[in-house]
CSV table of C-alpha atoms and ligand atoms in Angstrom, one decimal:
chain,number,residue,atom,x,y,z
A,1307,UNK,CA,8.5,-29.9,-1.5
A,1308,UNK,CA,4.6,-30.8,-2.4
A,1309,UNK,CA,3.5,-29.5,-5.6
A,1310,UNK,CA,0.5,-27.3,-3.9
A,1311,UNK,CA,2.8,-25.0,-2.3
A,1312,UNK,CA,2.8,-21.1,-3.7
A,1313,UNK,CA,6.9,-20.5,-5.2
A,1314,UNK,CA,7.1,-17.0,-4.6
A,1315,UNK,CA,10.2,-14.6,-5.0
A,1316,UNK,CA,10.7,-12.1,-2.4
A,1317,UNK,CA,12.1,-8.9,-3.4
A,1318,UNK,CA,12.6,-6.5,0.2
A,1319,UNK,CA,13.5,-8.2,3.4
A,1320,UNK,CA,12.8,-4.9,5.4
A,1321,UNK,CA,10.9,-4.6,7.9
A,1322,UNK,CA,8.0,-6.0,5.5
A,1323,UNK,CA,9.6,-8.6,3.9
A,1324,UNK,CA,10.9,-10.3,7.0
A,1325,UNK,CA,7.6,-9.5,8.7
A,1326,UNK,CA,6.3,-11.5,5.3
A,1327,UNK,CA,9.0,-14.4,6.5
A,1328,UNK,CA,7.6,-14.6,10.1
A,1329,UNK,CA,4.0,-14.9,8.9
A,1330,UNK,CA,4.5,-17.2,6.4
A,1331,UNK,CA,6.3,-18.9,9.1
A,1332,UNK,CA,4.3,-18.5,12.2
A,1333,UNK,CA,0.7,-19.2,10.6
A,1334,UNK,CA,2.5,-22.7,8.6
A,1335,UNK,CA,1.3,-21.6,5.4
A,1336,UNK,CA,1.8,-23.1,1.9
A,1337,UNK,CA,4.2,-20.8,0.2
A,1338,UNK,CA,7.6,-21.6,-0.8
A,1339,UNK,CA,10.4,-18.9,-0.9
A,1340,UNK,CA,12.3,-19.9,-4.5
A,1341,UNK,CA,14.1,-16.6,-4.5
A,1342,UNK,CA,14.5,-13.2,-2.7
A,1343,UNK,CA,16.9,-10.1,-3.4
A,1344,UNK,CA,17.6,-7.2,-1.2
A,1345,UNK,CA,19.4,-3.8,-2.5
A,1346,UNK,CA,22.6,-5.6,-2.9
A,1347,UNK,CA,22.3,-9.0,-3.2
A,1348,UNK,CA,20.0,-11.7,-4.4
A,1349,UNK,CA,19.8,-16.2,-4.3
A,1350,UNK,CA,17.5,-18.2,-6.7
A,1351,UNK,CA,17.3,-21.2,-4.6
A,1352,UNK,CA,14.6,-22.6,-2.4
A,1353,UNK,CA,15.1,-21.6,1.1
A,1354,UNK,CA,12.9,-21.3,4.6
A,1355,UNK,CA,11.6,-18.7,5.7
A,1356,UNK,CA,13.3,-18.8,8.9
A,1357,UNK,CA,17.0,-19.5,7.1
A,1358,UNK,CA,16.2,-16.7,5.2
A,1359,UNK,CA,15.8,-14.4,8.0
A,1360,UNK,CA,18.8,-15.9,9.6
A,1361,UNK,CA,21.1,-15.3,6.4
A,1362,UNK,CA,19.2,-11.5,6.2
A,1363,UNK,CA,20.3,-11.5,10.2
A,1364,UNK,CA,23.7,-12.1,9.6
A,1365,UNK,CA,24.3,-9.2,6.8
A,1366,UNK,CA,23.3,-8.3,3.5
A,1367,UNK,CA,21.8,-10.9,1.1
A,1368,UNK,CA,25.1,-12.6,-0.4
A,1369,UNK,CA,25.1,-12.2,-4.5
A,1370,UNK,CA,24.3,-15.8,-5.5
A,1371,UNK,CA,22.3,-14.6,-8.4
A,1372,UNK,CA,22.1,-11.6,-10.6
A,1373,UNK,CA,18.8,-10.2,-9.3
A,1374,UNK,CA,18.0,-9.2,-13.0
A,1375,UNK,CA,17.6,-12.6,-13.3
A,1376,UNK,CA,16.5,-14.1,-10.4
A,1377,UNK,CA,12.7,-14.1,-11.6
A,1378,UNK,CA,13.6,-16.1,-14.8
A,1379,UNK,CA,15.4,-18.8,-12.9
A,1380,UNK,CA,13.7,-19.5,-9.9
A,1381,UNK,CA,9.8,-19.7,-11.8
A,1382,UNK,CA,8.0,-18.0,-9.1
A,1383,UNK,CA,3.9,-17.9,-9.4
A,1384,UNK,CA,4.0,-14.9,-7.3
A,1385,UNK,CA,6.9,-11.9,-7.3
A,1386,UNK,CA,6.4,-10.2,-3.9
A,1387,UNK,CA,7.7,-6.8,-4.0
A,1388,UNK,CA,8.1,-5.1,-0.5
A,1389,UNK,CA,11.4,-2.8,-2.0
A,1390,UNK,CA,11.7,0.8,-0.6
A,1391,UNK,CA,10.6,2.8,-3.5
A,1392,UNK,CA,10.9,6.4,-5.2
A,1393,UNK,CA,8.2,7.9,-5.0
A,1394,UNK,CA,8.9,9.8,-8.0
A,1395,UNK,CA,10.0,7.2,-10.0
A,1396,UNK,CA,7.8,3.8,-9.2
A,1397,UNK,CA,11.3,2.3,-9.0
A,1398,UNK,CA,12.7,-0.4,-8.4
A,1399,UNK,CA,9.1,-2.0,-8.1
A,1400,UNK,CA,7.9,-0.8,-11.2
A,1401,UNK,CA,11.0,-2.4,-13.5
A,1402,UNK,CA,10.5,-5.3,-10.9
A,1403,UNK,CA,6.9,-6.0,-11.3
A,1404,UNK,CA,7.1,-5.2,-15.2
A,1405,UNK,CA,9.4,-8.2,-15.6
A,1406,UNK,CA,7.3,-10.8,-13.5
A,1407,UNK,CA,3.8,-9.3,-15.2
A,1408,UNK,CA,6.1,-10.2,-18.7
A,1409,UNK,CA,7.4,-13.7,-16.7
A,1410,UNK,CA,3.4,-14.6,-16.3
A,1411,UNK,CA,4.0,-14.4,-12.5
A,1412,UNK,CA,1.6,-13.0,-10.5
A,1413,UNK,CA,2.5,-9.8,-8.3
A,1414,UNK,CA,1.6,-8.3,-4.6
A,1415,UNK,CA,2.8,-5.4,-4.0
A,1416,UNK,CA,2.9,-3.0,-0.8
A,1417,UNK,CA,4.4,-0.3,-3.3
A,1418,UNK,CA,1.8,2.3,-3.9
A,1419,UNK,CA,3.4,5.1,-6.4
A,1420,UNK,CA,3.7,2.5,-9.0
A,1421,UNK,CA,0.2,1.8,-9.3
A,1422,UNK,CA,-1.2,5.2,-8.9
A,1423,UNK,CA,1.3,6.5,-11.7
A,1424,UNK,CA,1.0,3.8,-14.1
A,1425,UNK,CA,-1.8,1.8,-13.4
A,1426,UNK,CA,-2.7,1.5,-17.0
A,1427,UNK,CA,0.5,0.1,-18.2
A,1428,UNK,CA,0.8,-2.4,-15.5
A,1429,UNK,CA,-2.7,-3.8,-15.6
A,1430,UNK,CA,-2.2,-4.1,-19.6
A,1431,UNK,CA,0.8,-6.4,-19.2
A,1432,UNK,CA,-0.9,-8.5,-16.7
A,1433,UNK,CA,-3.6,-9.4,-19.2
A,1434,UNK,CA,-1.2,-9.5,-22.1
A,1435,UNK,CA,0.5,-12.9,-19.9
A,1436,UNK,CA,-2.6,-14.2,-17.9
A,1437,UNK,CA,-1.2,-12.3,-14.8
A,1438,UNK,CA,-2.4,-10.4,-11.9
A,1439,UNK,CA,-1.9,-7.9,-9.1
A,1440,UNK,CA,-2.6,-7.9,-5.4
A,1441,UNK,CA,-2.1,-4.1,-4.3
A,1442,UNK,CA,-3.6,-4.3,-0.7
A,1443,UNK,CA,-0.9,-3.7,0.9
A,1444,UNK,CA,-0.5,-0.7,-1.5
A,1445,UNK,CA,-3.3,1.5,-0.1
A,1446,UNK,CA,-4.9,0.8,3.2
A,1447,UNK,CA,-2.6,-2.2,4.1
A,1448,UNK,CA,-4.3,-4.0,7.4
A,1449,UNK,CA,-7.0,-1.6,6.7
A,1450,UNK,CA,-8.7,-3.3,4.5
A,1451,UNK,CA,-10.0,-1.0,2.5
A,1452,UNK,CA,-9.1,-2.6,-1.2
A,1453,UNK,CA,-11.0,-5.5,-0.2
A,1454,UNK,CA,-13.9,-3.9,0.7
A,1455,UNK,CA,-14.0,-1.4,-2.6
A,1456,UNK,CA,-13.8,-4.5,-4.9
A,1457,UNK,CA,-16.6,-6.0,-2.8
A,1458,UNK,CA,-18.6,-3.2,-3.3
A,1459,UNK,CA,-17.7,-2.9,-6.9
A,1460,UNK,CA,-19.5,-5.9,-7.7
A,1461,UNK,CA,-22.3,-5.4,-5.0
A,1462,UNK,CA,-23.3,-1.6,-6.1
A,1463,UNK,CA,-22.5,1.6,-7.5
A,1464,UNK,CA,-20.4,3.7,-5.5
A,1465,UNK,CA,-20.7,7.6,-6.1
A,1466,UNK,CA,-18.1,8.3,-3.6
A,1467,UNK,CA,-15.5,7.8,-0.8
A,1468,UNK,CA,-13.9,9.9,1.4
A,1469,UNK,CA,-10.8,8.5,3.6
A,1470,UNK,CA,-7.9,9.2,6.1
A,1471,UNK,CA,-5.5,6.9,4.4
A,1472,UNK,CA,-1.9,8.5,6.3
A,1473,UNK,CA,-1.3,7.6,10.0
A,1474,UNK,CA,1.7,9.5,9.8
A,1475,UNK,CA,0.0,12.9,8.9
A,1476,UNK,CA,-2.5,12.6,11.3
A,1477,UNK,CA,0.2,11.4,14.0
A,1478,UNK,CA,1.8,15.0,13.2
A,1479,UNK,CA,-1.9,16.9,13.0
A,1480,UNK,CA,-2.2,15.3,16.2
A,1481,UNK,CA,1.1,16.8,17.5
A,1482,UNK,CA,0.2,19.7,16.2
A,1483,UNK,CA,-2.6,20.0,18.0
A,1484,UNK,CA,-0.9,19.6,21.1
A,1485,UNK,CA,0.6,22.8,20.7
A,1486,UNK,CA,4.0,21.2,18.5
A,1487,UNK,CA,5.5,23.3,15.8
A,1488,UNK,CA,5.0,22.0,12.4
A,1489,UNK,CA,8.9,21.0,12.2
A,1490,UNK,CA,9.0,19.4,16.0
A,1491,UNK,CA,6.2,17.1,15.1
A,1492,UNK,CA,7.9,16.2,11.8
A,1493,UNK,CA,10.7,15.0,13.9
A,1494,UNK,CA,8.5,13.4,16.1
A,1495,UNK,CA,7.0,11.1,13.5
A,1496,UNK,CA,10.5,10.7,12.0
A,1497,UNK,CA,11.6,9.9,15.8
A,1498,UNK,CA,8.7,7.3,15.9
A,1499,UNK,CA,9.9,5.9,12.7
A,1500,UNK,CA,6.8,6.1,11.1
A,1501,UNK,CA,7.5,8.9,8.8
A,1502,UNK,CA,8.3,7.9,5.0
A,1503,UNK,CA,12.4,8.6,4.2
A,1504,UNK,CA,11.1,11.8,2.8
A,1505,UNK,CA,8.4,13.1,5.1
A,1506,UNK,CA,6.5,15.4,2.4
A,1507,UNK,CA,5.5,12.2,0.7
A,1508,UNK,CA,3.0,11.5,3.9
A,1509,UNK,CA,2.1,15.6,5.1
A,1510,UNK,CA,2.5,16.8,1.6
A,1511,UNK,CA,-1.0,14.6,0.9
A,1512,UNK,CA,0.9,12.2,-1.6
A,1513,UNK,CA,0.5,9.3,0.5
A,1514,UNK,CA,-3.2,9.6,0.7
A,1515,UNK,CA,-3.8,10.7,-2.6
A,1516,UNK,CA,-1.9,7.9,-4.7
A,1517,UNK,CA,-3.9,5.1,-2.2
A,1518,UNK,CA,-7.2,7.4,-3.2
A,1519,UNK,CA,-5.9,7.0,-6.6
A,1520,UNK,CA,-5.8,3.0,-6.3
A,1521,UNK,CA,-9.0,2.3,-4.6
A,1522,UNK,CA,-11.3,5.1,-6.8
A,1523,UNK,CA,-9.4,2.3,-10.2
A,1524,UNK,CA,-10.4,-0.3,-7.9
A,1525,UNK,CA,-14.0,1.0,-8.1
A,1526,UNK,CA,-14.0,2.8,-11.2
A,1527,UNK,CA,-13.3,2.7,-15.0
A,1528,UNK,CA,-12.0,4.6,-16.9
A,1529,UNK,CA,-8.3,4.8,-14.3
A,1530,UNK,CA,-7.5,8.1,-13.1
A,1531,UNK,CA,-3.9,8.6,-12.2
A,1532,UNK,CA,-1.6,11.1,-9.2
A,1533,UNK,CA,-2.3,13.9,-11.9
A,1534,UNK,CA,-6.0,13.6,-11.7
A,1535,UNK,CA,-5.6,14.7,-7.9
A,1536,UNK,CA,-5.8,17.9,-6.5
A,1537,UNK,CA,-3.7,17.7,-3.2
A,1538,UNK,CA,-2.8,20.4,-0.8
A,1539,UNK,CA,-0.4,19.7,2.0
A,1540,UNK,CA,-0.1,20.2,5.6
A,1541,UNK,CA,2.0,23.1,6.9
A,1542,UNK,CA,2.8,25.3,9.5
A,1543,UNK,CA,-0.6,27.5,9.6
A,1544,UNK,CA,-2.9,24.4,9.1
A,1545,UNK,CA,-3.8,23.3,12.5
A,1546,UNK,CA,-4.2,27.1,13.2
A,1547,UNK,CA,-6.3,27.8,10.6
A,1548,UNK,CA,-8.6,24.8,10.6
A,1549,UNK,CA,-8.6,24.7,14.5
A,1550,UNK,CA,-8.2,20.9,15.9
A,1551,UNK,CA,-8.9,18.5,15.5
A,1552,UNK,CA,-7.7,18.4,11.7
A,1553,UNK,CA,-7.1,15.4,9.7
A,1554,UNK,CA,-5.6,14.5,6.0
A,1555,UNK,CA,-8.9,13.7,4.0
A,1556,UNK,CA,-9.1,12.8,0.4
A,1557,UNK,CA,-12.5,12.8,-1.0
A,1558,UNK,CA,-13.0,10.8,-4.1
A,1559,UNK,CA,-16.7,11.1,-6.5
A,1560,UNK,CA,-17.7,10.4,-9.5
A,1561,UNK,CA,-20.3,11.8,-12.0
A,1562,UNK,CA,-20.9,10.1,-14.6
A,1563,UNK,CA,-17.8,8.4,-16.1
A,1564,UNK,CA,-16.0,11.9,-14.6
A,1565,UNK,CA,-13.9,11.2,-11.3
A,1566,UNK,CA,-12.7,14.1,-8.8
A,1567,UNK,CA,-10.5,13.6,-6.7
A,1568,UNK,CA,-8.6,16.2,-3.5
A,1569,UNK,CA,-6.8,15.8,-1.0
A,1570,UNK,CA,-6.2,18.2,2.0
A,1571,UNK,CA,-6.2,18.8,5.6
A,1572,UNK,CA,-9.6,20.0,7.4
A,1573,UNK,CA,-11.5,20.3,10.4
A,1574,UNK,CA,-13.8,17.8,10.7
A,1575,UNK,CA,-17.5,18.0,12.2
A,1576,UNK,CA,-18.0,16.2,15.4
A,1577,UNK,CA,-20.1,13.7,13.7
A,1578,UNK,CA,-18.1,12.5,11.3
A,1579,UNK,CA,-18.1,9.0,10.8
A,1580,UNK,CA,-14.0,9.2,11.1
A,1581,UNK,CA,-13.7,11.7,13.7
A,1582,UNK,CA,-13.1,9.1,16.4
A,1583,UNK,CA,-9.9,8.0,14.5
A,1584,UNK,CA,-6.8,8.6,16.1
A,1585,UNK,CA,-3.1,7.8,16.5
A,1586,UNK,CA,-2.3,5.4,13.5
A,1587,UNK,CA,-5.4,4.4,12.5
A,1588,UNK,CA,-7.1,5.1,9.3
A,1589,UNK,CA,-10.5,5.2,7.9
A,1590,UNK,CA,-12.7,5.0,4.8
A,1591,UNK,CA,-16.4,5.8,3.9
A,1592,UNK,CA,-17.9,4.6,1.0
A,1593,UNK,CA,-21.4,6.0,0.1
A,1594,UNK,CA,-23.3,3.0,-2.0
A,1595,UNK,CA,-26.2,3.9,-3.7
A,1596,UNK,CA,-28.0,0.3,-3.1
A,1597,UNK,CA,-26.1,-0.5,0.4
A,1598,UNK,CA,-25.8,3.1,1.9
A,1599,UNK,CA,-22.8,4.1,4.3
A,1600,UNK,CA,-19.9,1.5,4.4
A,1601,UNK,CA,-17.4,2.4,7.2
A,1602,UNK,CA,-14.5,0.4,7.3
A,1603,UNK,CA,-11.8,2.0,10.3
A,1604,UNK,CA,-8.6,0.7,12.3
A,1605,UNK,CA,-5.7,-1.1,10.7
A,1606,UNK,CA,-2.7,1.1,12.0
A,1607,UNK,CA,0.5,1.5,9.8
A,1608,UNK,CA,3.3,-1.4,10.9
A,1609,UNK,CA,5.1,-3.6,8.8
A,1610,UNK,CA,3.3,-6.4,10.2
A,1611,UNK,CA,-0.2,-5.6,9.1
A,1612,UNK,CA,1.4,-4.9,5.7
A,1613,UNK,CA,2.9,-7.7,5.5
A,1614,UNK,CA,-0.1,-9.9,6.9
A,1615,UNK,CA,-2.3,-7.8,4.0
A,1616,UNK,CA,0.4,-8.9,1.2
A,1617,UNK,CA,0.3,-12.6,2.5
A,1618,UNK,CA,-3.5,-12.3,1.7
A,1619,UNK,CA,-2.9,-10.9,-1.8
A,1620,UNK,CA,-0.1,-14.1,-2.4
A,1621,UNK,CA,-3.2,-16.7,-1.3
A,1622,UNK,CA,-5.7,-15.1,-3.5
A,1623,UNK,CA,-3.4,-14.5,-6.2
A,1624,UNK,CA,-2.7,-18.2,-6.1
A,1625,UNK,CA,-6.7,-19.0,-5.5
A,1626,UNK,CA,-5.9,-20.8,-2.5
A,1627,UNK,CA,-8.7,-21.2,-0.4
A,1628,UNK,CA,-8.5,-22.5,3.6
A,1629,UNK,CA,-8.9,-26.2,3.5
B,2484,NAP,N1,6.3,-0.3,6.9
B,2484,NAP,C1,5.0,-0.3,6.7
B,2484,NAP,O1,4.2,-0.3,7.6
B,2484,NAP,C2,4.5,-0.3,5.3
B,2484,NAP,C3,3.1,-0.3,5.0
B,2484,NAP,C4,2.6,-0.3,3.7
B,2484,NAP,C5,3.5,-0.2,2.7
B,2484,NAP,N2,4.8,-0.1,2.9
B,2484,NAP,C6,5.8,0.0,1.8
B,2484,NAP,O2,6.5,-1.2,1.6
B,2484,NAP,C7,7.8,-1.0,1.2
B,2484,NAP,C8,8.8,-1.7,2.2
B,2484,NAP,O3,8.6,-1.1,3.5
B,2484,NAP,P1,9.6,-1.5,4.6
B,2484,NAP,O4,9.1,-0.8,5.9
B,2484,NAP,O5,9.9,-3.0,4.7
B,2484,NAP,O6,11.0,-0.8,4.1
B,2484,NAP,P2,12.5,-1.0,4.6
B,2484,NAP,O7,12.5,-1.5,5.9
B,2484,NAP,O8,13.2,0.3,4.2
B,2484,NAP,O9,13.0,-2.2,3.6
B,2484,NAP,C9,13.1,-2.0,2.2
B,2484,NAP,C10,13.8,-3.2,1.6
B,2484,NAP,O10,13.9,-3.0,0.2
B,2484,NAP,C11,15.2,-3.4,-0.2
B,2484,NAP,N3,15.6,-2.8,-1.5
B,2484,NAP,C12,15.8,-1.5,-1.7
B,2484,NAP,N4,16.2,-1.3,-3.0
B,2484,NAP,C13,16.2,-2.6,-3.6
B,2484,NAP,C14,16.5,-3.1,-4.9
B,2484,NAP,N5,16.9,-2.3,-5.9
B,2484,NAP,N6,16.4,-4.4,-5.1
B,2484,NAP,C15,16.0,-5.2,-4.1
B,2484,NAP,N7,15.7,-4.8,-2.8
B,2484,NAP,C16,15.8,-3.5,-2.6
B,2484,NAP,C17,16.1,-3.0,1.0
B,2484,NAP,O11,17.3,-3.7,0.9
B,2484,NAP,P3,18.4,-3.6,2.1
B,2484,NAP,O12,17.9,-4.6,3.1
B,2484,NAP,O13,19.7,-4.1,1.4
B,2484,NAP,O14,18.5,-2.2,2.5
B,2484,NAP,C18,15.2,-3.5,2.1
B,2484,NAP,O15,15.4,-4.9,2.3
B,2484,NAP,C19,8.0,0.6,1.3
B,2484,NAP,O16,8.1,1.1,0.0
B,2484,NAP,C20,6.8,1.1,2.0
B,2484,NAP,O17,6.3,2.3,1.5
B,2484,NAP,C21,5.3,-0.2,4.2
């Protein structure tokens, strides 16, 4: 194996992770798999991406390695975690990137609720080992909004952002507004198989308001956190009370070094700059005090686009650049 390839460790091979596989695959790129896990087994080996698909094909992972170890013995330069996640809890990516960030390794993640809850803690033991973290995938995913915030970081000063970070919420909004009850179009998203395993993470505004929590750190210092945000869910009355079209929007500002941040469903005017969004896509504005109105829209939810938004984070993480 040449010496310039990228040794990552793959923790997920969902429909992310293998996604991760087919890219790394199809698009013949320099990264090395030294080690994956899934929830109940885990190798520290090199192996292809396309044997590892196979072995994923044929079952679950076999236990060649105790996957509390597998990021000590296969050296990776970048952990890639694409687990399913608590919400609540940040875990298992949050134990998972902790021990890479400690290992020195480099993490991209596509987990959002460990970022928005801890962002402090995990940014402080990336500098305490010379490591980093690649959260595209995290808030936005093929929409790339994180790129474009850190962009603008350095090009301006942003006062504010507002953005329609769910496709699942406004996939139900939508059914909603097609006359659906609030429950039927639930089930419609979960029937789609777009909806989170617990769907009040996406209509409940927590989805949007932990990626609103990663990309207002992304711009601004000092980090807010999911606490800082004031969120107020869809439910049965909203698309009632708003009147259609209605979409999830969390609106992000800051005065002075003082951030506020909500979340909730409304109505918006027919010339909004997202109001053309719909199905799966999402949106964000940004309102730059030198550069004006940035709108950045498109990149529906799939596991592909996350994936192909990760895969960026692993090149940059490693400072490859396209020869
Ligand atoms: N799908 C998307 O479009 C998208 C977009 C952005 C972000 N994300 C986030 O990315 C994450 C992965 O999404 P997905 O759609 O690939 O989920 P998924 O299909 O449910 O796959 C989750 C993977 O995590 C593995 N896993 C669970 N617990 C584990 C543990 N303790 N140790 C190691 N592996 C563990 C599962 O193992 P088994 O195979 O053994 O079950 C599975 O391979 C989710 O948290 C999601 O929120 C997804």
């Amino acid at each position: 194996v040449a010496s310039d390839q990228i040794r990552v460790a793959l923790f997920g091979l969902g429909g992310v992770g293998r996604a991760f596989l087919e890219l790394v695959d199809e698009r013949d790129l320099p990264i090395e798999i030294v080690g994956a896990a899934d929830s109940t087994g885990a190798i520290a080996r090199p192996v292809g991406p396309d044997d590892l698909l196979a072995l994923k094909g044929s079952g679950p992972l076999p236990a060649e390695a105790d996957p509390a170890t597998v990021i000590r013995s296969s050296g990776p330069d970048v952990v890639v975690d694409v687990m399913a996640c608590d919400f609540a809890t940040g875990e298992p990516s949050l134990g998972t990137m902790l021990q890479a960030l400690g290992a020195g390794a480099a993490v991209a993640t596509a987990n959002k609720s460990p970022l928005a809850r801890y962002w402090s803690k995990l940014w402080e033991t990336a500098s305490a080992h010379g490591a980093s973290i690649g959260y595209a995938g995290a808030a936005g995913a093929a929409l790339p909004a994180v790129a474009v915030a850190r962009s603008l970081a350095r090009v301006d000063r942003v006062d504010s952002f507002e953005g329609i970070l769910s496709g699942t919420t406004t996939f139900v909004l939508d059914e909603m507004g097609r006359g659906s009850s609030f429950v039927t179009a639930v089930d419609a998203a979960r029937r789609a198989g777009i909806a989170e395993p617990d769907p009040r993470i996406d209509v409940g505004g927590w989805d949007t308001a932990a990626k609103m929590v990663i990309i207002a750190n992304t711009l601004w210092n000092p980090p807010v956190s999911l606490d800082d945000v004031g969120v107020t869910g869809v439910d049965a009355r909203t698309v009632v009370e708003a009147g259609a079209p209605v979409r999830m929007v969390g609106r992000a500002a800051r005065k002075g070094r003082s951030v506020h941040l909500s979340v909730e469903p409304r109505r918006l005017d027919p010339d909004h700059p997202l109001g053309p969004l719909e199905g799966r896509s999402k949106g964000i504005v940004f309102e730059g005090r030198s550069v004006g109105r940035v709108v950045v829209s498109g990149g529906h939810s799939h596991p592909r686009g996350a994936a192909a938004a990760v895969i960026g984070d692993v090149l940059e993480l490693a400072g490859w650049a396209r020869g």
